[in-house]
Structure formats: C-alpha cells, structure tokens
Phi, psi and omega in degrees: 000146178265014171217164174212087174239156171304323191223137184256118188215153181068220165311340164307326182306319188293300150358270168333314187284303164326307170289331166304312179302330194272309160312316183298300182299318171304312173315314199288313190284325190241008162229001197042039163252140158275111178249124169051050167260133169312133156256144170282111193109332199210113168041205183244188177253013163292108156234178173316289160331300184297316188294335178283310170319296174306310162301323178295323175256057199285343184266340170270321166323314189287283161011291181279333185248016179040060168240176197267122176296329173303313200271318157302315205292322177306330150312282216301316192294324190296296194292348164266352164293309170301333181251016177273353191063359163276136175293166191232132186276094202309302179323301185310313168292344175283323162295329181283307164339275200310314198296315184300331192278297173310329169284336157318301173304310182323309208267327193231072180283332168300338184263116177293145187289132181295140180306318186306316172310317192287309169309334194243018186240333196264301182258352174329309190276335178264011179266322177290329187297337206272349185279354211008266189290320184304086177334124167300323172303348167282326194272024166295180172274347178300315164301333161293315180316302187304311175296001177303314179299301185306317197294305177324307173308295199304295173316335183270310222241309180236044168232157164307130167250006176274359175212148166277332160313315183272340174272336177293326179310286195296336154316314182289299189301324178284324180299328156310321185310274182298009177241346190310140194289329188302294174307313176293341156292316201264013188261144178317145168244148178277154175288144181293310176314306165320297173323304188266315201052055152300134149321147183294316192290333172273335180292340171306325187254011166252134180272125156287160180303321166309296184310301171314322159309294187292341160293316177298317159288353146304308176310321187267020184250000000 
C-alpha cells in the first residue's frame, strides 16, 4: 500500500481503490484469477478454489500483492495442515502458529490482525486439541458440499414425491445407507500420498495415518 494505516480515509480511499484495481488486473493477467469481483445476484469470486490457487502459488501472489513471501508461505502451511484430515502434532503446530503471529505483527505493526486470523494463529492449536483424536480437517463442510449432486439425484429418482415428510425421510435413509461405516470400510481407498500432496513443512506438523495409529496404541497401553 502507498500508505500504512489500518483504515483508508479521505484521499487514501482513492489510493486504496486504485491499488486494488491494479492488483486485480495483475491476478487476472498473470494467474487467470478473478479476485474479489462481485457476482451478480450472489457474493463474490472469493471461493475455496481461488484461495487454494493463491496460496499454492504463493511466490507469484507475494509478487503481485507486495506482501512478504515467507508470511504467505507460513499461512499456506497452516491452512494445509488444518484442512488435511490428518491428526496434528499439537505442540509443534502451536509454536509454528505463534511464530507466524509474531512475524506478522513484526512486518505489519500498523495493520490490526483480523479476528479470524487471530483465532487461527493464537487459538488454533487449542481448538484442534479440544477434539482429541478427531482431526479437525474432517469436520469441514467439504464432504457436505461434495454430496450436493448426490442430494439432487437421490431426491429426483429415489424418493416419494407425494409428501414432503416422506421425501425427506427417503433422503435421510439413503444418506444413512451410503455413509454406513461398513460400506465406507469396504469402499476402495485412495492413496494418501496422492490425496494430500502437501508442502514438506506442513507434513512436519502432521501425524500421518501410520504415526497416528502408533500414537493411539501407545496411549491405550
């Protein structure tokens, strides 16, 4: 930014708008991304796919936004860890988040840390630890969103339409069947190596499936 203030007022509003427009143009030209563009009728173009691309190519994102590359890299690591679906090494994660928070405050002392970032960096490890052996990544909305197409198909072809109660009942029964633990157990599994594709620094903060199993067995003994 051409000014180092938490909020833009007066003439700074015009500077902020011009800088934002320039950054949006660079993202579109160099990465093919539409960032923070309003969609007619609903929301903006800021979605999960845009965010993943932004942090996956953090070098280019840092160059376009003029943000510190190492800071973006650390945020990319943290976001991969909490969304991986693997158990987390809580103490290592806590230290990494704390160091990231201190690094951010050191680089940008004039910018107030957003509440969502504060919650992630300062309280993220405690929240993950609260759920114990259950990885926080499996509590995301990703699975529910992925089943939207199943919901439409089941409702159209496998439910009774004469009564709304019966329609919802059939929907619920179908999803209970498809999510049955035994059926999930015999369903073909995907390779973790292909599924995760994590940054090496993120892997250091995770208990991969084999390590998590050993940790559970040790605790039980």
